[in-house]
Tab-separated table of C-alpha atoms in Angstrom:
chain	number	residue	atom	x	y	z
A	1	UNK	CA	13.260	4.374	18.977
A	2	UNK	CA	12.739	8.358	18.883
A	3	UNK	CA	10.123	7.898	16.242
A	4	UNK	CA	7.853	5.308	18.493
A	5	UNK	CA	8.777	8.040	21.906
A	6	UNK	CA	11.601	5.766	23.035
A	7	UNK	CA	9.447	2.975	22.904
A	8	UNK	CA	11.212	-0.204	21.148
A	9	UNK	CA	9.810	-1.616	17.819
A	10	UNK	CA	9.048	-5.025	20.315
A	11	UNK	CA	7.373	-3.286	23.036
A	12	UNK	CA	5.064	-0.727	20.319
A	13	UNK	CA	3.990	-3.815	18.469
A	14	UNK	CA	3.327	-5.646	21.717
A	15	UNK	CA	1.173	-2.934	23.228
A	16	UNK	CA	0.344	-0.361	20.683
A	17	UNK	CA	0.078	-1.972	17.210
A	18	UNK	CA	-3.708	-2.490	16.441
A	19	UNK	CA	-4.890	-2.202	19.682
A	20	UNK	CA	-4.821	1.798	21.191
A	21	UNK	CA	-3.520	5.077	19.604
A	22	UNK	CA	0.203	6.613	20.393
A	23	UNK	CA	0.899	10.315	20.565
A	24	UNK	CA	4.529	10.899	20.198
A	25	UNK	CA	5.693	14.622	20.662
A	26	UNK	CA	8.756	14.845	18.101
A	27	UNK	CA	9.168	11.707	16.479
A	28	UNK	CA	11.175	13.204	13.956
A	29	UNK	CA	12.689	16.516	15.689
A	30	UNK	CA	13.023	19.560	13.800
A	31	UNK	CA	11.143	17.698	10.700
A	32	UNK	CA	10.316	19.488	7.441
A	33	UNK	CA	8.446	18.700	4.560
A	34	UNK	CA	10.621	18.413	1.464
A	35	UNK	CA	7.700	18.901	-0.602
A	36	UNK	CA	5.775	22.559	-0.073
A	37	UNK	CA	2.288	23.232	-0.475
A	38	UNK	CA	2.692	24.952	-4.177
A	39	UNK	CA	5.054	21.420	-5.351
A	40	UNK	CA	2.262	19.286	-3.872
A	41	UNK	CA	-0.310	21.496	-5.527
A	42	UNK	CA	1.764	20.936	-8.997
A	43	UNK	CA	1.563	17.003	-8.707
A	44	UNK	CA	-2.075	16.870	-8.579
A	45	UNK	CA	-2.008	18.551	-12.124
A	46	UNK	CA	-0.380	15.997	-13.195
A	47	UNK	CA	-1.232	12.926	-15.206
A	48	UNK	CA	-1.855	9.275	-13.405
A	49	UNK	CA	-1.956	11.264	-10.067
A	50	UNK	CA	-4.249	10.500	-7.315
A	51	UNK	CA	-6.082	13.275	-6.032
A	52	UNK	CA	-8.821	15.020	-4.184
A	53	UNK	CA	-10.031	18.134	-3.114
A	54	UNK	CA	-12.567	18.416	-0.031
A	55	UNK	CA	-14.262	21.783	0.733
A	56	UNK	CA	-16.179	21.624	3.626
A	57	UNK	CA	-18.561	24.279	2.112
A	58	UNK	CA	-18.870	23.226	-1.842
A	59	UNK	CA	-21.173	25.170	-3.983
A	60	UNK	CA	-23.163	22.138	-4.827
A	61	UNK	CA	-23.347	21.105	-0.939
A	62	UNK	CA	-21.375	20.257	2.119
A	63	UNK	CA	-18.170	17.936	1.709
A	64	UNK	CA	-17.742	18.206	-1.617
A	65	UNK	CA	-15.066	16.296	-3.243
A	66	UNK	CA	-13.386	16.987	-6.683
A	67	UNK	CA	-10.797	14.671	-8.236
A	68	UNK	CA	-7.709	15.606	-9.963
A	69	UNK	CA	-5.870	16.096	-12.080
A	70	UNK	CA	-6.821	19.643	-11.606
A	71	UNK	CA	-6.329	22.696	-13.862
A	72	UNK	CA	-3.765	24.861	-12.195
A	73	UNK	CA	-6.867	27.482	-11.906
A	74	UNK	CA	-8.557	25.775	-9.873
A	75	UNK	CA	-6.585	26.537	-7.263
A	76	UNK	CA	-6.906	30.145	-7.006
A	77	UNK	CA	-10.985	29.769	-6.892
A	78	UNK	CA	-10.320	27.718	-3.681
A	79	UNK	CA	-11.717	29.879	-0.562
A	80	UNK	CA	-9.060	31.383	1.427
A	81	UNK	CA	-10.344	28.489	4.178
A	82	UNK	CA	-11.576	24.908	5.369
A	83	UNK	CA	-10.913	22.575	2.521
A	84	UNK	CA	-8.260	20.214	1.793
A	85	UNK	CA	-5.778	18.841	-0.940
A	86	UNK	CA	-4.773	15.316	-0.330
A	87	UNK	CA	-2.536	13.521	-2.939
A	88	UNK	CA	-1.899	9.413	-2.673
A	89	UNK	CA	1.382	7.362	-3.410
A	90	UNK	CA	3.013	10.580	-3.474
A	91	UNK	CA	6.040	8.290	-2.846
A	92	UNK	CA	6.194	6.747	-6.222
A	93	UNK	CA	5.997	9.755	-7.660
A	94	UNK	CA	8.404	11.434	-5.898
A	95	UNK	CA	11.064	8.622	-5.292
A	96	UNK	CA	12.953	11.175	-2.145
A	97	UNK	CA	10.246	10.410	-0.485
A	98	UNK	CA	11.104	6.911	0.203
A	99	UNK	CA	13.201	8.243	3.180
A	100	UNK	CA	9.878	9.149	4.670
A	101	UNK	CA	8.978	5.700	4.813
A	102	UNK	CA	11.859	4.266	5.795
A	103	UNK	CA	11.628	4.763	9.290
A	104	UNK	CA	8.767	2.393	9.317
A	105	UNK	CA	10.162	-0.572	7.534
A	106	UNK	CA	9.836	-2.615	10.923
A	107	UNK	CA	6.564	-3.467	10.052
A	108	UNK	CA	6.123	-5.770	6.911
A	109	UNK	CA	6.585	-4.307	3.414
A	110	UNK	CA	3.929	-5.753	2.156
A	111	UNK	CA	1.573	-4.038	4.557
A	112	UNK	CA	2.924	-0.564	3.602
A	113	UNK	CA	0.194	1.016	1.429
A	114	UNK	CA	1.383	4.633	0.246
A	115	UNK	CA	2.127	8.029	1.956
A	116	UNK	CA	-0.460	10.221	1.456
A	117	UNK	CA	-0.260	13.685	1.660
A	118	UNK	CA	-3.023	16.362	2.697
A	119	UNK	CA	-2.665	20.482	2.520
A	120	UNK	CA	-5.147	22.444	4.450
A	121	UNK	CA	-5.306	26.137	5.029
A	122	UNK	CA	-7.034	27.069	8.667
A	123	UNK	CA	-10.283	25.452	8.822
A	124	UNK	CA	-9.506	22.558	6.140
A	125	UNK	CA	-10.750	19.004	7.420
A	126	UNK	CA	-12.365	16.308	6.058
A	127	UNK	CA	-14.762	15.470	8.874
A	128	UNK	CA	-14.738	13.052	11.328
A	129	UNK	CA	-14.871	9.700	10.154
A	130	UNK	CA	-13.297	6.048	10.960
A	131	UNK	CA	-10.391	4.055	8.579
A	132	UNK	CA	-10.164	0.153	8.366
A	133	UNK	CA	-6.538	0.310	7.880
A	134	UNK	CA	-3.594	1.091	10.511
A	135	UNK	CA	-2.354	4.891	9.817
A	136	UNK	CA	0.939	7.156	11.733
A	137	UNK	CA	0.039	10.870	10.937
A	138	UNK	CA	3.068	12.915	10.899
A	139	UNK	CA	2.646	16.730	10.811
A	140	UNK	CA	5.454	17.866	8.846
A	141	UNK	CA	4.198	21.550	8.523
A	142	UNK	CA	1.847	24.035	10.318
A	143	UNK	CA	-0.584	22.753	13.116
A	144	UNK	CA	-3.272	20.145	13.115
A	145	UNK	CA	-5.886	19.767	15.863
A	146	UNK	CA	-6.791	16.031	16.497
A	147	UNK	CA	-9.302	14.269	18.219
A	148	UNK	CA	-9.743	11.220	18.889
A	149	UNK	CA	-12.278	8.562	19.860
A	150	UNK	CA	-11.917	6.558	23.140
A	151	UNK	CA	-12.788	3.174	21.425
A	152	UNK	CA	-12.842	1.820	17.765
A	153	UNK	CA	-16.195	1.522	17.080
A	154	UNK	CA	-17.895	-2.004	15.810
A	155	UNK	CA	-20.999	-0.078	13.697
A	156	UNK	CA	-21.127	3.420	12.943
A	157	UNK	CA	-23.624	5.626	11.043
A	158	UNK	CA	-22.529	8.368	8.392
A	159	UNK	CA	-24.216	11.434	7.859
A	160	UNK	CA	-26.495	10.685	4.507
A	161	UNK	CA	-26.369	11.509	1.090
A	162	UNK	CA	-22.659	12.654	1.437
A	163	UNK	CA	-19.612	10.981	-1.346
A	164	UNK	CA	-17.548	10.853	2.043
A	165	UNK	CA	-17.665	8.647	5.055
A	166	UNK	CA	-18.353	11.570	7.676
A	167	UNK	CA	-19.578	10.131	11.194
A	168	UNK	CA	-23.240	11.392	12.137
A	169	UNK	CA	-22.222	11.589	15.465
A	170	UNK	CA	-18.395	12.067	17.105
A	171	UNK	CA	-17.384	12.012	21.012
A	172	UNK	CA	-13.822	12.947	21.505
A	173	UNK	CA	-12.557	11.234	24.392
A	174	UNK	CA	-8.381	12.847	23.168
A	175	UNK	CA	-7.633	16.496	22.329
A	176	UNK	CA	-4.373	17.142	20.828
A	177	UNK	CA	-2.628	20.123	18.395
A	178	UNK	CA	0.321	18.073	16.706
A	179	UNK	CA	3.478	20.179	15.797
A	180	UNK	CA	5.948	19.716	12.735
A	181	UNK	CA	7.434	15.975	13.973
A	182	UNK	CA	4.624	15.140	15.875
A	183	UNK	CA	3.257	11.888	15.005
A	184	UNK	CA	0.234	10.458	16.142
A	185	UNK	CA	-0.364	6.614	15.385
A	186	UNK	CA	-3.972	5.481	14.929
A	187	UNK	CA	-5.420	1.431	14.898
A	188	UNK	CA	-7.972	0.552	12.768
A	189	UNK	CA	-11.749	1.734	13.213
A	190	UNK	CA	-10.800	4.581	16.191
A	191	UNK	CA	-12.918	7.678	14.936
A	192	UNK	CA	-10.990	10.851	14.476
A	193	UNK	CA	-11.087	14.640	13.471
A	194	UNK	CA	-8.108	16.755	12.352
A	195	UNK	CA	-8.751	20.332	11.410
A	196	UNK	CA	-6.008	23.066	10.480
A	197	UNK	CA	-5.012	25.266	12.564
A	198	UNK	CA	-3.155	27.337	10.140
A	199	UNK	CA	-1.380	26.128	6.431
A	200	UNK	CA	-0.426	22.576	7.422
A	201	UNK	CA	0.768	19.820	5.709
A	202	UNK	CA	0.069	16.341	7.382
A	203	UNK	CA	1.497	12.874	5.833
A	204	UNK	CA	-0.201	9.789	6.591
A	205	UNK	CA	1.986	6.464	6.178
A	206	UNK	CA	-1.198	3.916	5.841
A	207	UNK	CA	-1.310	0.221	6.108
A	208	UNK	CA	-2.779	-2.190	3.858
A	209	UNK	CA	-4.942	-4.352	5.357
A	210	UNK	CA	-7.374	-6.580	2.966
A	211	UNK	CA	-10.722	-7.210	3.403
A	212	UNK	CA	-11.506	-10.996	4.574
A	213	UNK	CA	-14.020	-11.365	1.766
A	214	UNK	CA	-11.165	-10.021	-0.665
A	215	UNK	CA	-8.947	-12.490	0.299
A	216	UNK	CA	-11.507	-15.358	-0.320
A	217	UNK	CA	-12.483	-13.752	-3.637
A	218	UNK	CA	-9.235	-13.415	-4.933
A	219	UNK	CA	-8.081	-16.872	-4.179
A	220	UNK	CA	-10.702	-18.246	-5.474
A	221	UNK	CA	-10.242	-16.554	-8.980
A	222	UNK	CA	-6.744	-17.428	-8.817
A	223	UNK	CA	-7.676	-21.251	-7.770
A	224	UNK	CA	-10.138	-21.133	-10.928
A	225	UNK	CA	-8.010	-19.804	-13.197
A	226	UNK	CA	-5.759	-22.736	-13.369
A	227	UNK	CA	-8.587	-25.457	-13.494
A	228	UNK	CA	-9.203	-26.794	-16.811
A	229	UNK	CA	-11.948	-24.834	-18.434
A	230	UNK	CA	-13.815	-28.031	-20.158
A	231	UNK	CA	-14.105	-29.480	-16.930
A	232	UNK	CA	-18.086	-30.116	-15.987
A	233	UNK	CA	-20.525	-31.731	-13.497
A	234	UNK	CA	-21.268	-35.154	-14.871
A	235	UNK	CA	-23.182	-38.368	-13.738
A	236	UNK	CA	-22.821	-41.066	-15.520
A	237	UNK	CA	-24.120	-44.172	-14.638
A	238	UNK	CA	-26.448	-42.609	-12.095
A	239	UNK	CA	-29.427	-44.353	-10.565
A	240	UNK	CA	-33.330	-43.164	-11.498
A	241	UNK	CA	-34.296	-40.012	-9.157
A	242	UNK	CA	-36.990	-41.904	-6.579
A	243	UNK	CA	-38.065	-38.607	-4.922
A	244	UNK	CA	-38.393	-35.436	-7.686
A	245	UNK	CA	-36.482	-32.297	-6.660
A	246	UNK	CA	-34.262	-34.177	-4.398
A	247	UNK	CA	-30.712	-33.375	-4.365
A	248	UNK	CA	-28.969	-36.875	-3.178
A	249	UNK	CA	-25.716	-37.866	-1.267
A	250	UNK	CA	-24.616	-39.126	-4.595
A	251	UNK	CA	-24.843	-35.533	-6.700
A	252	UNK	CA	-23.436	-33.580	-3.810
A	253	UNK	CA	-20.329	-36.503	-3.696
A	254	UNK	CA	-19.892	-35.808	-7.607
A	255	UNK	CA	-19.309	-31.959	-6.874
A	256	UNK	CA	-17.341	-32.438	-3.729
A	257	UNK	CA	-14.993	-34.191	-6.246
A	258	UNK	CA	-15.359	-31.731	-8.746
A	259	UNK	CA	-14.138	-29.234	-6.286
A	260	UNK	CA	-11.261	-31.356	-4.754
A	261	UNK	CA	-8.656	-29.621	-6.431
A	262	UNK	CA	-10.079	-26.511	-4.697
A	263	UNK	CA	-10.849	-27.462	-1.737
A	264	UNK	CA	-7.392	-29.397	-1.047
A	265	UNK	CA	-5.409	-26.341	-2.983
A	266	UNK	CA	-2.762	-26.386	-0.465
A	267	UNK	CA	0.017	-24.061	1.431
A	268	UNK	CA	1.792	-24.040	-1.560
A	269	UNK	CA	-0.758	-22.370	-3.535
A	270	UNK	CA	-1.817	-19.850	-1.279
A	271	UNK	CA	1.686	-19.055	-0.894
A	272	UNK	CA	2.103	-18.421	-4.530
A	273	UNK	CA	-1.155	-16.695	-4.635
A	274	UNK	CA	-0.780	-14.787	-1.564
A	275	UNK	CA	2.831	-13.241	-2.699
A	276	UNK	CA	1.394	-12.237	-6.323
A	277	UNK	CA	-1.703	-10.569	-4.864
A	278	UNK	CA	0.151	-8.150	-1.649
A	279	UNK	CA	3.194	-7.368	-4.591
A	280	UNK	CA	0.336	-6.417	-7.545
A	281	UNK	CA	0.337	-2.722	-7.875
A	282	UNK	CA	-2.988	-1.530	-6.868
A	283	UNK	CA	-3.349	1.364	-9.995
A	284	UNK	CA	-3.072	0.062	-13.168
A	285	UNK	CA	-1.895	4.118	-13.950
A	286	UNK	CA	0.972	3.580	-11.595
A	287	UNK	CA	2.240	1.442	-14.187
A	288	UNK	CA	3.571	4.055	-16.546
A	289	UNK	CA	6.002	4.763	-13.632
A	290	UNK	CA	8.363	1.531	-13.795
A	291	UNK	CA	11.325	1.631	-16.146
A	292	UNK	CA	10.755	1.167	-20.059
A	293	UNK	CA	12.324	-2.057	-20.218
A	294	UNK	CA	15.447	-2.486	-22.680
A	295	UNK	CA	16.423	-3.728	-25.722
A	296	UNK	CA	16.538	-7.861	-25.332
A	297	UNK	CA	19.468	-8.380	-25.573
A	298	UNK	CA	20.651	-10.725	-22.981
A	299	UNK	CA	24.611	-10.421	-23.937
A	300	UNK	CA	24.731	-6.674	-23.884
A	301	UNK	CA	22.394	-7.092	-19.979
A	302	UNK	CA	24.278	-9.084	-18.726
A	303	UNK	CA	27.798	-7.298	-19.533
A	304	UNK	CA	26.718	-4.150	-18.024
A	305	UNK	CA	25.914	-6.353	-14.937
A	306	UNK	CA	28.922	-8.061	-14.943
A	307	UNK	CA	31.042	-4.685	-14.946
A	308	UNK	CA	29.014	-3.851	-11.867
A	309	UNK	CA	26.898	-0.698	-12.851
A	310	UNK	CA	24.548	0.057	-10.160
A	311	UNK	CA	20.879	-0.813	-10.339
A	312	UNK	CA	17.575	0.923	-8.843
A	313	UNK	CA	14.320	-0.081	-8.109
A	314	UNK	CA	11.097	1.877	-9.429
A	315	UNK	CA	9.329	3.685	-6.863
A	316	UNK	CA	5.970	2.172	-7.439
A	317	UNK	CA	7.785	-1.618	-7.878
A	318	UNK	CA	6.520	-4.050	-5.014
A	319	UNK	CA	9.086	-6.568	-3.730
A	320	UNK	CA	8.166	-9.926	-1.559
A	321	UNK	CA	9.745	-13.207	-0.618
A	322	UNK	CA	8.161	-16.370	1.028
A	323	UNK	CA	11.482	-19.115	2.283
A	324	UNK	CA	10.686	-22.695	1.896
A	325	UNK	CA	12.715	-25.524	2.913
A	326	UNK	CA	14.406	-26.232	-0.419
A	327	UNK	CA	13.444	-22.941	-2.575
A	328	UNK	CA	12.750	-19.129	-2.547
A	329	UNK	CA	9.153	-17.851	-3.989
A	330	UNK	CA	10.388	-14.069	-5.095
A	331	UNK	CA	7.580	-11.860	-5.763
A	332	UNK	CA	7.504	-8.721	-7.885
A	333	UNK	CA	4.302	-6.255	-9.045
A	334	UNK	CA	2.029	-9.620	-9.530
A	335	UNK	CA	4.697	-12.033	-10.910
A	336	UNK	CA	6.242	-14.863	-9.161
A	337	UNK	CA	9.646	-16.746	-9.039
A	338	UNK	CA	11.336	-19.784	-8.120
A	339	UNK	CA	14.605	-19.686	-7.253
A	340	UNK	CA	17.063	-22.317	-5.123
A	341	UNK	CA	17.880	-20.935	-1.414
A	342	UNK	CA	21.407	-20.020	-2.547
A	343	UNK	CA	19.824	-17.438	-3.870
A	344	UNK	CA	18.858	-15.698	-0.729
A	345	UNK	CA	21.203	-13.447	0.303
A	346	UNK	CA	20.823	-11.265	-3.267
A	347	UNK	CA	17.107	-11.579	-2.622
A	348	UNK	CA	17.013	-10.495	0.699
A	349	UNK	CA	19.674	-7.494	-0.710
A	350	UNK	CA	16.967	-6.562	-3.589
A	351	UNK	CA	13.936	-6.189	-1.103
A	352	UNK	CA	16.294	-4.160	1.323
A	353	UNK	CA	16.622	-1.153	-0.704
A	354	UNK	CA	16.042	0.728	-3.627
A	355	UNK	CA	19.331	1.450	-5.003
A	356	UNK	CA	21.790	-1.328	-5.149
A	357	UNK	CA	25.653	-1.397	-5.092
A	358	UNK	CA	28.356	-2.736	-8.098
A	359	UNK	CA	28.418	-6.088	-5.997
A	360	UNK	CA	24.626	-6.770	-6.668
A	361	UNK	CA	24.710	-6.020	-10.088
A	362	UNK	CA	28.000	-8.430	-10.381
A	363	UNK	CA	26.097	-11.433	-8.137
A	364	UNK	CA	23.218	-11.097	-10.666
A	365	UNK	CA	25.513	-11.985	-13.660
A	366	UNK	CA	27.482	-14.420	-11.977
A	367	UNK	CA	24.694	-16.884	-11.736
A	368	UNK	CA	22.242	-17.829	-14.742
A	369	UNK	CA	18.737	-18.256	-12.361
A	370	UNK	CA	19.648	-14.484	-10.789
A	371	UNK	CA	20.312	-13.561	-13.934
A	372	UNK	CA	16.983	-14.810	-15.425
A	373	UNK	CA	15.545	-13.366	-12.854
A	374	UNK	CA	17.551	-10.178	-13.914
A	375	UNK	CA	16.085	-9.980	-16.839
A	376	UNK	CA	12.276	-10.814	-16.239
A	377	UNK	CA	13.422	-7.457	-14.450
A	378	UNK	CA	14.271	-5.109	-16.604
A	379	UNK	CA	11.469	-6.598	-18.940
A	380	UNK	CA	8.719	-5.733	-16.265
A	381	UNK	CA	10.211	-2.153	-15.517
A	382	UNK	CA	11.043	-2.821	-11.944
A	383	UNK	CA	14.796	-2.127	-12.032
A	384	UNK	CA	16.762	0.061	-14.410
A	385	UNK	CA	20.405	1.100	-14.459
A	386	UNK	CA	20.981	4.570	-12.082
A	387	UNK	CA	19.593	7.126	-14.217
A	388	UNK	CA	23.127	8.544	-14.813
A	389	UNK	CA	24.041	5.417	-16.381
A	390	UNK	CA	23.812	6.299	-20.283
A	391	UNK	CA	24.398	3.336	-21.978
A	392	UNK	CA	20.868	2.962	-23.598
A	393	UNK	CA	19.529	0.315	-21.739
A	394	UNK	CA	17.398	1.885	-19.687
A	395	UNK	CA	14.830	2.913	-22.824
């Protein structure tokens, strides 16, 4: 592959993925950002926008950090050097960037975070410092000094009193300048230190990559929350206490049992769990950018289906499917689905892409659990009709 240096997607995972960084010169050749500085600038003005501003110099201290969305006059008190823009999940805002990520779609969609994007005029940084998370940093305009650590560190110390993560201390063992289409890929925990050389604009493609403790948390909430609320300790029948304060093998037996249907939860639960919690959107303000969802009414749905208008996906929507033996768990923003395996192929089709030809649209009326699944949908704002579809049932 020219974006892994000619390596195959086998042999990067195999020796690259989460274990040492990659520099590839050119990844994508002759690459341009389709988004300039003064558009990027513009989204993180807007509304449900994630974003930050880092000057290295603030006037209340060093690294200060400012979140948006930001007056359009704050931009012209910005110094003329070192400090940084960086806007997150520009992607779901701006649904052309899609094609950005694309290129990485070998690894797991459900591990794809966001694309973030970061301006920086000569000077702009935001300090060395460690992620937990899997990142490729493609420069995409202007020049961007990197250096890297030798070896992901196990325990680190950041300078104090600070809002950001900075590293009190930073040994570059790696010293490059990355181009427009370089790409530099980065495992978790290896420190590192860009600084612009001149206007650049870097995006980072990042990786989710939950915490273990998050995991146990959130399964456990999700194990809870179907357990029947009036359900309590109890021992009846229970024998005198002989020695006071004693916790017996009797009372620790009645809460092993209490916990049983915890404890022996299952594949199939952490399955279902699992699915809901990688598709949930992880800002509740990304929300406002899936479709309105239409009218309710099912007849006039599933006509337009029938006669094969084409569908899209919202940006922001998170797709996921788990095969079983005899069934299909679908996943989509949080909610789960059952469906029977014939049902794979159109599955498989909806997670592929983002826009969707007359046949899917057609294969979703054709059959009433796709088509129930259709609907659920459009009622959750993950897929619309193509926005040059006029027919009203878009919202």
């Amino acid at each position: 592959m020219q974006l892994l240096g000619g390596l195959s997607a086998e042999d990067f995972l195999r020796d690259y993925w989460q274990q040492r960084p990659l520099l590839v010169r050119q990844a994508i050749p002759g690459f341009a950002s389709p988004l300039s500085p003064d558009e990027l600038a513009g989204l993180a003005c807007e509304e449900g926008v994630s974003a930050r501003i880092i000057r290295e110099h603030g006037e209340t201290g060093p690294w200060q950090v400012s979140y948006g969305p930001f007056a359009e006059s704050v931009f012209a008190t910005l110094p003329e050097t070192h400090w940084t823009l960086l806007v997150s999940d520009v992607e779901k805002h701006v649904p052309e960037l899609l094609n950005v990520i694309e290129p990485f779609r070998f690894l797991p969609d459900w591990r794809i975070d966001d694309l973030m994007i970061s301006y920086a005029p000569e000077g702009g940084s935001v300090g060395p410092h460690i992620d937990d998370y899997d990142v490729f940093l493609l420069q995409a305009h202007g020049h961007r000094r990197w250096q890297i650590g030798g070896v992901p560190l196990q325990e680190e110390r950041y300078l104090p009193d600070l809002e950001l993560r900075i590293l009190e201390r930073f040994d570059a063992a790696e010293d490059w300048v990355l181009a427009p289409g370089d790409m530099l890929y980065l495992p978790p925990r290896y420190a590192h230190h860009g600084v612009a050389t001149d206007d650049c604009l870097t995006y980072s493609i990042g990786f989710r990559a939950p915490a273990q403790r998050e995991l146990v948390t959130g399964f456990a909430e999700f194990l809870a929350a179907r357990l029947p609320a009036a359900a309590r300790y109890g021992d009846a029948g229970m024998a005198p206490v002989q020695k006071k304060g004693e916790i017996d093998a009797a009372a620790l037996e009645r809460v092993r049992a209490l916990l049983a249907p915890v404890l022996q939860a299952g594949d199939n639960a952490l399955a279902v769990w699992f699915g809901q919690y990688v598709t949930e959107p992880k800002n509740p303000e990304l929300a406002e950018l899936l479709y309105d969802p239409p009218t309710d009414d099912s007849a006039a749905l599933r006509a337009r289906l029938a006669a094969g208008t084409p569908l899209e996906r919202a940006a922001v929507s998170r797709l996921a499917f788990i095969a079983e033996d005899e069934r299909l768990l679908f996943f989509w923003d949080g909610h789960c689905r059952i469906l029977p395996n014939e049902a794979r192929a159109t599955v498989e089709t909806l997670c592929e892409g983002y826009r969707y030809a007359p046949r899917v649209s057609q294969a979703l009326a054709r059959d009433d659990a796709l088509f129930a699944l259709a609907h659920a949908l459009f009622q959750s704002g993950c897929l619309g009709f193509e926005a040059d579809d006029d027919d009203g049932l878009n919202g």
